[in-house]
Each structure stands twice: as C-alpha cells, then as structure tokens.
Amino acid sequence: MAHEHADLHDPETDPLATYVLEPDDVRPLLEHVVAGPGHATATSIAPFTGSPVAAVPLTSVDDLPEAARRARAAQRTWAARPVAERAAVLLRAHDLLLERQSDVLDLLQVETGKARTHAWDEVGDVANAARYYALRARRLLAPRTVRGLFPPFTSARVLRHPVGVVAVITPWNYPLSLGLGDALPALVAGNAVLLRADPQTALTLLWSAELLADAGLPDDLLQVVVGGPDVGMGLLEHVDHAGFTGSTRSGRVVAARAGELGVPVTLELGGKNAMYVAADVDVEATAEGAVRACFGSAGQLCASVERIYVHEDVREAFVDAFVRRTAALRLGAGLDYRADMGSLVGPAQLARVVEHVEDAVGHGATVLVGAEQRPDLGPYFYEPTVLADVPDVARLHREETFGPVVAVYPVASDDEAVAAMNDSDLGLVAAVWTRSAARGAALAARVRAGAVAVNDTHQLIWGTVGAPVGGVGASGYGRRHGREGLWETTWTQTVVAQRGVHTGRGVGMRQLEALGSEVRASVLTRLLRAERALRLP
C-alpha cells in the first residue's frame, strides 16, 4: 500500500510541540463557545499523530436556557428582514468560504484525519448549498395561492413561517457539511440556530460561525455549543425543531425524547449502503467508481458503500480491477493533496474496524486486500480493505462498520441483486452500475433507499443539492437539501378569505345555509360533480 509521510508536529520527536496548533491561534475561536464560568474542557486529538489539538471548553446544560433566550431575541428581528437580505448573507458566506478555504481545509484535516481531497468535498458541498439556497429561497418561501372552495369568491394562500430556534446536532465526521451546511437553510428561512459541535471537531464549527459573522450574520443567530449526548439531548428542551445526524441507536433516543416534548426532528442515521455491478458494465470505470464510493474519508461517512453485489459474469474481472485500484491508494497524513486516503478518527473507530474484520475472517471471510493497521503512518491508520466470502453470521455482513472496509458478493441476476440490496433495515443511499440508462433507472426504482446513484457514487447524489436526500427505515426520516430541506424548518399557515360577505354580492357558505340544509346538500352535490367533470383539482 503506497503512503505519504506526515508533516505535522509530533511531541515524541519535537518536545516543544505540546499542541498541534498554537494555543494563541485557536484561542479567539474557543472564546465563542457557549460556556459559563468554571466550564470543563475536553482535549481534542489529531488523528494523524495522536497529539493534542486544543483544550476545548464544554457547554453545560445549564448554559442552554440563556443561549436559547438570546437566539429567540435575535430571531424575531432576523425573521422580519426580507428573504433577499437573508440570502445575501449566504452569498457572502459562499464567497468567503472559497476565499479562505485553505484555513478550514487545514482545520478539517487536523481534526478529522481525512485526506485533503475529502476535506475539500466539504468545502465544495457547503458552497454549493449556500449558492442554491441564496438564489432559490425567495421563491421557495413565497406565499402560494391555491383554488378556494367557491372561486372566484374564495381566495386561499399558504404562507411559510420560520419555526423559531433550530438545533443542529452535528457528528464529528463531516463538521462543515453537516454543521454549517445544515445551518444555512435554517438561517435563510428566518430561524436562529444552536449548533452542537462534537468536541473533536469544534474548531471547524467555530471557524464556520466566525465566517458567517464576517458575512454579515447578526449576533446570537448562530451559537456553537460543544458537548456530548447530554448537551444534544438538552437542546431539545429549548428549540422548535432539531436536526440530528448520527447512529441509528442514538437517533432513536433523540426521536423518543423529541416526541415527549412535541419537537419535530429530522434524522439522518446509519447506512449499510449497497452497490450493484451489472453484467454489462465497463469494468475499469466501475472499479474506479467503487473506490470513490467505499473509501472517501476512510469510509467514515453514512453514505459510504460497504456492500458490493457483482454479477457473476463480470465478478472476476471487476474484483481484479477493484482490488488493484484499492491497493494503489496512497495513505498519508500531509496537509496537501498527495494522499488518497487519511486516517480513522481515533482509537474507538479503529477498534470497531479491527473487530469487524477479525470477526468476519474468523467466520471464514477471505481478505483480498488490506486488513492491516499502519502504525508507521500514524496511530489510527488502517488500510483500505476488500473482503470476499463474508458469511451471514459475521457482524460485518449487516452492521455498519463506518470504516474503509467493503464486502464483495456474487449474484446471478438483477433480481437477486435487488433482493440482496434490500435485505437490510437500513436504507440511506445505494448505487447501480450498468451501460443501459433504462435498466439503471428501472433497477434504481426497485431499491429501498432514500437516494440511488446510477453509474456514480454518493458524491453525485450529495452534489445535486436541489434534490432531497435522506433515509428510509432505520436510516431515519426527514430530508436535507432541495426545497424539502428548506421547508423542514418552517411551518405552513393557510389563510382563506371569502369575498362579498359584507356587500351581499358574493357566493359562499352563508348564502347556501340560507337555502336550508336539503337544498344546500343538493347544490354542493352538483358542484362536486361539475368539478369532477371539469377535472378541477
């Protein structure tokens, strides 16, 4: 497995480098954490070296009521501003993000351990979303006119209002995409946001808050709270909507508490995502796509492919090409674009990956490539791994690994592939590869997943920001992206008005009631039949 050497300070070789980042450089960011006097701290660790990054202040649940109070006060003024003014902040944030991308790319790599190319995917994603919502929000939030009961004497409009204060509970693996990216539609809709950061990736989110402030976002509209599950759960008591991204187990706990409180939630949870390689594919192009689908951010994303079903007619050729391309991936820890894959985030994630692979091998799975730790590169590096012959009893067969490990299974037909892909409680994303566009569309429609890519990967799904994405089954509910992602943090109000009531010239329920119940029923029956004949919706 090829590799690149790290260029970060390691305290074992450089005793003066106590922290990876200079404390004076990160202190201005840390001062923006919502945390009261005497707060506790958590030390984040650089995955590339295991060295400390920063002592991050922790938010207490006792800090949340005041943060929510300030957010509500700011939100009332913000919601009263025209959508065009709110959208202008997003456009300025878009420009500043691209201008300052080098800074946040460094932070993303230091905090998550991902390769720079995968860190850039977060920058590109958020810029894409900022532009989309800035340019579309005014139309998507505009009042909508619908046909009234007695046209033209009845008018009806549907209005959209911001819910108020939104909690965005963000995991460590994609802090920019799942933190700032989810905050943007909530903000342009007129809400305030309380953004919960994992202590491991708090600096990226604090940098994002500073970026929005520089783009013109008023004070207190976006506040960063830092902590674990207690803070995330505590937020539910102070907000009007919550968006949560994380494991299925944690998501169910969040959903249960939100249900008790009557707080609507959007959940994007786990994935055991599948890919099908049909018999008619270009093997090399498909193998290249499979590498991108499986090993981005070292497999630490809910949309990563962990199961590949290959038609037996091309199984040998595809597996050979896939293994060859996987073995050629360059692992490394440099803050540059030389590495193809970075590190796992820490010891717990490494232990899970090792356990899944060892359990599968113990039950008879075959290692085609990888399955080795790489302490020569850093404490949490693990080679991209391809397994075959994984039996049903192996944990890796059904459980989400959340690492650079994929299992390959042979199938004899399209029907067998679809059945195998759907044999999971999880249904987040999937992929189908075939030369035939018609075949691909038909197969995709049969797969039980919130989004399916044909001849590409989750990157194509995620980059199509105008379309909603989200899971089914144990992968959650609700949607981000598209108009649905904007509407998640709004509520609708229907306003129906009857004309002519005070002049006696209109036609409405008052006139019908005056005719008596029997005549009223007869007139309305004829009206319904006429509307049916005219095919009026």
XYZ file of C-alpha atoms in Angstrom:
537
model
C 0.000 0.000 0.000
C 1.532 3.301 -1.059
C 1.833 6.062 1.502
C 2.844 9.654 2.123
C 4.686 10.862 5.218
C 3.052 13.185 7.732
C 4.360 16.693 8.114
C 2.608 17.568 11.400
C 4.438 18.131 14.666
C 4.682 15.043 16.858
C 5.569 15.671 20.532
C 7.569 12.456 20.633
C 10.015 13.860 18.070
C 9.510 17.552 18.844
C 9.179 18.128 22.613
C 8.314 21.793 22.056
C 5.199 20.926 20.065
C 2.814 20.356 23.004
C -0.182 21.110 20.784
C -0.541 20.547 17.061
C -1.959 24.062 16.732
C -0.605 27.058 18.611
C -2.915 27.839 21.572
C -2.735 31.549 20.787
C -4.030 30.850 17.279
C -7.092 28.893 18.400
C -7.960 30.965 21.483
C -10.051 33.529 19.537
C -12.169 30.691 18.179
C -12.600 28.981 21.545
C -13.846 32.203 23.104
C -17.017 31.869 21.023
C -18.096 28.593 22.645
C -21.268 28.943 24.714
C -19.844 28.036 28.122
C -20.320 29.548 31.567
C -17.678 30.381 34.189
C -15.776 27.388 35.529
C -16.590 25.279 32.494
C -14.946 21.935 31.927
C -12.775 21.252 28.893
C -12.109 18.342 26.562
C -8.852 17.856 24.699
C -9.287 17.059 21.035
C -6.685 14.804 19.431
C -5.132 14.995 15.966
C -5.817 11.618 14.329
C -2.671 11.867 12.192
C -0.337 11.841 15.208
C -2.347 11.301 18.365
C -1.132 14.700 19.590
C -3.428 17.168 21.394
C -5.025 19.860 19.260
C -6.794 22.114 21.748
C -8.438 22.175 25.166
C -11.993 22.860 24.065
C -14.473 24.483 26.507
C -17.551 22.367 27.150
C -21.078 23.693 27.281
C -23.175 22.722 30.298
C -26.886 22.010 30.041
C -27.245 24.950 32.441
C -25.836 27.224 29.712
C -28.565 26.332 27.249
C -31.538 28.389 28.506
C -29.653 31.678 28.203
C -28.313 30.736 24.769
C -31.864 29.939 23.644
C -33.165 33.220 25.088
C -30.585 35.213 23.122
C -31.321 33.180 19.995
C -35.055 33.898 20.235
C -34.497 37.607 20.669
C -32.223 37.731 17.624
C -34.532 35.514 15.568
C -37.526 37.824 15.837
C -35.607 40.650 14.188
C -33.987 38.342 11.638
C -37.309 36.821 10.540
C -38.698 40.298 9.908
C -35.973 41.067 7.382
C -36.756 40.368 3.701
C -35.671 36.990 2.385
C -33.404 38.763 -0.101
C -31.399 40.304 2.750
C -31.030 36.964 4.494
C -29.993 35.351 1.217
C -27.313 37.996 0.697
C -25.567 36.755 3.849
C -25.404 33.271 2.330
C -23.898 34.580 -0.879
C -21.221 36.470 1.045
C -20.534 33.327 3.085
C -20.155 31.397 -0.176
C -17.519 33.836 -1.417
C -15.637 33.962 1.887
C -15.602 30.173 2.189
C -13.976 29.732 -1.194
C -11.577 32.581 -0.498
C -10.495 31.192 2.892
C -10.712 27.507 2.070
C -7.060 26.794 2.849
C -7.606 27.648 6.525
C -10.629 25.435 7.005
C -9.065 22.597 4.998
C -6.193 22.558 7.494
C -8.637 22.501 10.407
C -10.700 19.724 8.866
C -7.651 17.562 8.327
C -6.198 18.215 11.768
C -9.498 17.449 13.497
C -10.851 14.556 11.408
C -7.715 12.980 9.913
C -9.239 12.826 6.439
C -7.268 13.355 3.249
C -7.314 16.891 1.880
C -9.283 15.879 -1.202
C -12.070 14.599 1.070
C -11.851 17.735 3.210
C -12.337 19.801 0.054
C -15.521 17.851 -0.668
C -16.976 19.504 2.429
C -15.960 22.965 1.239
C -17.462 22.350 -2.185
C -20.644 20.932 -0.677
C -21.278 23.919 1.587
C -20.501 26.460 -1.138
C -22.892 24.601 -3.428
C -25.644 24.645 -0.793
C -25.065 28.310 0.072
C -25.470 29.349 -3.558
C -28.555 27.177 -4.082
C -30.464 28.419 -1.054
C -29.414 32.022 -1.542
C -30.765 32.031 -5.082
C -33.845 29.864 -4.530
C -35.049 30.770 -1.036
C -37.165 33.746 -2.069
C -39.220 31.652 -4.495
C -39.393 28.583 -2.253
C -40.564 30.601 0.750
C -43.013 32.798 -1.173
C -46.754 32.578 -0.413
C -48.591 30.085 -2.609
C -52.082 30.689 -3.993
C -54.498 27.761 -4.230
C -58.059 27.473 -5.533
C -60.716 28.327 -2.977
C -63.954 26.456 -2.317
C -66.102 28.971 -4.232
C -63.945 30.559 -6.936
C -63.782 33.429 -7.671
C -65.409 34.430 -4.392
C -62.988 32.481 -2.190
C -59.247 33.127 -2.086
C -56.678 30.916 -0.376
C -52.970 31.430 0.308
C -50.413 29.204 2.002
C -47.730 31.053 3.958
C -44.446 29.718 5.316
C -43.068 30.899 8.642
C -39.781 30.000 10.341
C -40.251 27.684 13.296
C -38.035 29.877 15.522
C -34.947 28.263 17.028
C -33.408 25.197 15.394
C -30.920 22.774 16.926
C -28.389 21.248 14.546
C -26.754 18.307 16.304
C -23.643 17.531 14.311
C -21.327 14.492 14.390
C -17.539 14.597 14.195
C -17.066 13.094 10.744
C -18.337 15.905 8.459
C -18.486 19.026 10.640
C -18.537 21.571 7.831
C -21.077 19.772 5.624
C -23.366 18.587 8.397
C -22.916 21.644 10.617
C -22.636 24.787 8.531
C -24.342 23.058 5.604
C -27.452 22.316 7.691
C -27.440 25.715 9.383
C -27.654 27.661 6.112
C -31.194 26.673 5.018
C -32.465 27.140 8.571
C -30.975 30.629 8.699
C -32.224 31.782 5.301
C -35.699 30.542 6.282
C -35.583 33.061 9.137
C -34.569 30.863 12.064
C -31.851 31.080 14.673
C -29.564 28.060 15.082
C -27.991 26.439 18.116
C -25.240 24.314 16.617
C -23.966 21.463 18.736
C -20.373 20.542 17.933
C -18.619 17.359 18.945
C -15.529 18.333 20.979
C -13.336 16.524 18.431
C -14.316 18.883 15.594
C -15.394 22.016 17.434
C -12.745 24.256 15.842
C -14.177 23.744 12.354
C -17.629 24.786 13.517
C -16.326 27.752 15.483
C -14.461 28.817 12.349
C -17.775 28.485 10.471
C -19.522 30.744 12.977
C -16.792 33.339 12.532
C -17.186 33.072 8.765
C -20.924 33.777 8.997
C -20.304 36.737 11.279
C -17.889 38.167 8.719
C -20.541 37.575 6.057
C -22.943 39.812 7.982
C -24.955 37.395 10.125
C -26.212 39.285 13.203
C -25.044 38.316 16.693
C -26.649 35.380 18.507
C -28.360 33.966 15.396
C -25.862 31.122 15.255
C -24.311 29.954 18.516
C -21.982 26.995 18.924
C -22.440 24.719 21.917
C -19.882 21.981 22.491
C -20.515 18.702 24.240
C -21.679 15.132 24.123
C -25.106 13.478 24.129
C -26.219 15.326 27.274
C -25.922 18.684 25.524
C -27.568 17.392 22.354
C -30.482 15.992 24.338
C -30.650 19.129 26.460
C -31.113 21.289 23.371
C -34.400 19.555 22.618
C -35.979 21.324 25.580
C -35.203 24.776 24.181
C -35.810 24.577 20.419
C -38.666 24.338 17.932
C -37.033 21.857 15.569
C -33.949 19.650 15.694
C -31.818 18.078 13.008
C -29.739 15.107 14.143
C -27.108 13.148 12.217
C -25.621 10.091 13.896
C -26.116 6.425 14.637
C -29.478 4.690 14.450
C -29.312 3.827 18.140
C -28.703 7.440 19.189
C -31.268 8.714 16.715
C -33.989 6.606 18.271
C -33.181 8.046 21.690
C -33.375 11.574 20.251
C -36.660 10.791 18.495
C -38.196 9.375 21.679
C -37.305 12.453 23.742
C -38.391 14.805 20.965
C -41.722 13.004 20.838
C -42.210 13.547 24.558
C -41.512 17.247 24.118
C -43.507 17.644 20.900
C -40.444 18.859 18.985
C -40.274 17.816 15.307
C -36.959 16.283 14.270
C -35.094 15.418 11.101
C -32.964 12.293 11.478
C -30.216 11.048 9.198
C -28.914 7.857 10.734
C -26.802 4.857 9.814
C -26.298 3.202 6.462
C -25.165 -0.206 5.233
C -25.120 1.025 1.681
C -25.069 -1.306 -1.288
C -23.802 -1.101 -4.855
C -24.727 -3.390 -7.759
C -22.397 -4.118 -10.656
C -24.451 -5.426 -13.577
C -23.118 -7.801 -16.226
C -22.813 -5.140 -18.935
C -20.531 -2.624 -17.193
C -17.208 -1.179 -18.222
C -15.198 -2.937 -15.526
C -12.419 -0.369 -15.139
C -14.784 2.618 -14.937
C -16.946 0.788 -12.412
C -13.975 -0.246 -10.289
C -12.787 3.369 -10.176
C -16.244 4.442 -9.042
C -16.318 1.728 -6.404
C -13.066 3.016 -4.887
C -14.557 6.503 -4.586
C -17.765 5.084 -3.140
C -16.061 2.994 -0.455
C -13.003 4.848 0.812
C -13.825 8.551 0.969
C -12.921 9.917 4.426
C -11.617 6.413 5.210
C -15.173 5.119 4.948
C -16.307 7.273 7.871
C -19.469 8.631 6.338
C -23.010 7.348 6.475
C -23.243 7.306 2.651
C -20.182 5.091 2.127
C -20.701 1.796 0.251
C -19.973 -1.250 2.417
C -21.625 -3.959 0.257
C -20.953 -4.618 -3.422
C -23.033 -7.169 -5.343
C -21.358 -8.193 -8.606
C -22.973 -10.150 -11.418
C -21.139 -13.446 -11.741
C -20.438 -12.823 -15.445
C -18.063 -9.963 -14.539
C -17.171 -10.907 -10.990
C -13.599 -11.990 -11.614
C -12.746 -9.050 -13.885
C -14.359 -6.498 -11.594
C -12.800 -7.859 -8.410
C -9.354 -7.903 -10.011
C -9.710 -4.285 -11.135
C -11.207 -3.160 -7.811
C -8.511 -4.844 -5.713
C -5.758 -3.468 -7.941
C -7.083 0.081 -7.644
C -7.616 -0.271 -3.896
C -4.060 -1.500 -3.369
C -2.733 1.521 -5.271
C -4.362 4.076 -2.954
C -1.853 6.340 -1.233
C -2.286 6.700 2.518
C -0.852 9.742 4.225
C -1.132 12.486 6.805
C 0.138 15.526 4.937
C -1.770 18.797 4.767
C -1.696 18.647 0.981
C -3.306 16.742 -1.864
C -0.771 13.918 -2.162
C -2.711 11.296 -0.164
C -5.782 9.454 -1.465
C -6.986 8.409 1.983
C -6.306 9.573 5.508
C -6.704 8.189 8.997
C -9.530 6.921 11.123
C -10.534 9.494 13.713
C -9.414 7.733 16.866
C -8.965 4.549 18.895
C -12.656 3.681 19.239
C -13.220 3.796 15.492
C -10.060 1.813 14.820
C -11.129 -0.835 17.348
C -14.530 -1.194 15.649
C -12.967 -1.666 12.222
C -10.453 -4.204 13.514
C -13.176 -6.089 15.368
C -15.442 -6.296 12.319
C -12.663 -7.528 10.055
C -11.315 -10.063 12.534
C -14.816 -11.370 13.235
C -15.515 -11.782 9.510
C -12.204 -13.544 8.888
C -12.831 -15.744 11.892
C -16.101 -16.838 10.300
C -14.412 -17.698 7.013
C -14.154 -14.433 5.069
C -11.263 -14.005 2.627
C -9.074 -10.899 2.653
C -8.497 -9.748 -0.924
C -6.503 -6.667 0.026
C -5.775 -4.625 3.154
C -6.884 -5.671 6.641
C -3.736 -4.210 8.196
C -3.128 -1.381 10.640
C -0.456 1.122 9.640
C 1.241 2.464 12.772
C 4.149 3.570 10.602
C 1.878 6.310 9.243
C 0.008 7.219 12.402
C -1.753 5.618 15.363
C -5.160 5.149 13.704
C -4.367 4.370 10.076
C -5.989 1.270 8.604
C -5.522 0.048 5.059
C -8.496 0.112 2.689
C -9.843 -3.412 2.811
C -11.813 -5.654 0.469
C -13.282 -8.936 1.722
C -14.987 -11.838 -0.029
C -16.890 -14.876 1.257
C -18.332 -12.922 4.200
C -20.972 -15.191 5.782
C -24.319 -14.060 7.147
C -23.216 -14.681 10.733
C -20.389 -12.127 10.545
C -21.125 -8.772 12.186
C -19.740 -7.005 9.131
C -22.450 -8.573 6.965
C -25.230 -6.455 8.486
C -23.764 -3.919 10.894
C -22.385 -0.584 9.729
C -18.592 -0.664 10.037
C -18.017 3.035 9.363
C -14.526 2.449 8.097
C -12.547 1.584 4.939
C -13.927 -1.941 4.624
C -16.177 -3.377 1.925
C -17.503 -6.891 1.276
C -17.992 -8.220 -2.275
C -20.734 -10.765 -3.028
C -21.550 -12.574 -6.317
C -25.114 -12.568 -7.693
C -26.625 -14.377 -10.659
C -29.242 -11.844 -11.779
C -30.620 -8.346 -11.394
C -33.466 -9.707 -9.285
C -31.064 -11.422 -6.905
C -29.050 -8.218 -6.611
C -32.081 -6.098 -5.766
C -33.264 -8.609 -3.185
C -29.835 -8.645 -1.542
C -29.545 -4.847 -1.571
C -32.947 -4.553 0.099
C -32.138 -7.182 2.729
C -31.340 -4.581 5.395
C -33.188 -2.480 7.936
C -31.121 0.466 6.751
C -31.922 2.397 3.578
C -29.875 5.530 3.096
C -28.183 5.505 -0.333
C -27.318 2.943 -2.986
C -25.705 2.716 -6.407
C -26.401 0.791 -9.607
C -23.851 0.445 -12.426
C -24.929 -0.588 -15.940
C -24.414 0.549 -19.526
C -28.187 0.813 -20.070
C -29.801 4.002 -18.810
C -33.253 2.396 -18.925
C -32.051 -0.626 -16.978
C -30.356 1.581 -14.425
C -33.483 3.678 -13.883
C -35.672 0.614 -13.524
C -33.325 -1.059 -11.046
C -32.879 2.131 -9.011
C -36.642 2.450 -8.571
C -36.742 -1.033 -7.026
C -34.027 -0.361 -4.441
C -35.254 0.609 -0.976
C -33.022 3.603 -0.315
C -33.622 7.320 0.064
C -31.357 8.089 -2.901
C -29.799 5.949 -5.623
C -26.946 6.887 -7.962
C -26.758 5.274 -11.393
C -23.206 4.940 -12.707
C -21.769 7.162 -9.996
C -21.489 7.466 -6.229
C -22.956 9.331 -3.264
C -20.894 12.333 -4.398
C -23.277 12.785 -7.332
C -26.284 12.453 -5.026
C -24.940 14.911 -2.481
C -23.817 17.387 -5.119
C -27.286 17.506 -6.662
C -28.269 19.975 -3.971
C -31.666 20.764 -5.494
C -32.852 17.219 -4.783
C -33.734 15.963 -1.284
C -31.627 13.312 0.436
C -32.414 11.237 3.494
C -33.069 7.736 4.667
C -35.883 5.227 4.978
C -36.356 2.563 7.610
C -33.689 2.565 10.299
C -31.729 5.202 8.347
C -34.049 7.944 9.580
C -36.688 10.290 8.246
C -36.987 13.845 7.007
C -34.836 15.351 4.301
C -31.964 17.754 3.812
C -31.185 19.588 0.556
C -33.720 20.742 -2.005
C -36.897 22.583 -1.131
C -37.704 19.850 1.370
C -34.547 20.643 3.332
C -35.552 24.315 3.482
C -39.139 23.524 4.428
C -38.082 21.243 7.299
C -37.535 24.329 9.474
C -40.744 26.153 8.531
C -44.413 25.734 9.342
C -47.286 26.409 6.979
C -50.242 28.654 7.599
C -53.324 28.601 5.383
C -55.271 31.849 5.063
C -58.698 31.528 3.395
C -60.826 34.605 2.717
C -64.390 34.934 1.459
C -65.305 37.940 -0.706
C -68.635 39.741 -0.821
C -69.763 38.819 2.693
C -70.460 42.421 3.687
C -71.993 43.542 0.398
C -74.233 40.561 -0.183
C -72.801 40.085 -3.680
C -70.673 37.023 -3.056
C -71.443 33.322 -3.052
C -70.388 31.315 -0.037
C -71.494 29.181 2.865
C -73.699 31.989 4.245
C -75.848 32.026 1.108
C -76.009 28.246 0.954
C -77.035 27.940 4.586
C -79.896 30.349 3.934
C -81.321 27.905 1.377
C -81.853 25.210 4.002
C -79.979 22.012 4.684
C -81.556 19.892 1.943
C -81.046 22.468 -0.816
C -77.521 23.145 0.463
C -76.650 19.452 0.141
C -78.151 19.309 -3.365
C -76.270 22.392 -4.581
C -72.962 21.160 -3.186
C -73.510 17.736 -4.736
C -73.996 19.321 -8.178
C -70.916 21.483 -7.584
C -68.767 18.459 -6.766
C -69.993 16.594 -9.850
C -69.290 19.602 -12.059
C -65.763 19.929 -10.694
C -65.202 16.224 -11.314
C -66.434 16.562 -14.911
C -64.192 19.578 -15.475
C -61.258 17.752 -13.834
C -60.659 20.640 -11.448
C -58.188 19.672 -8.737
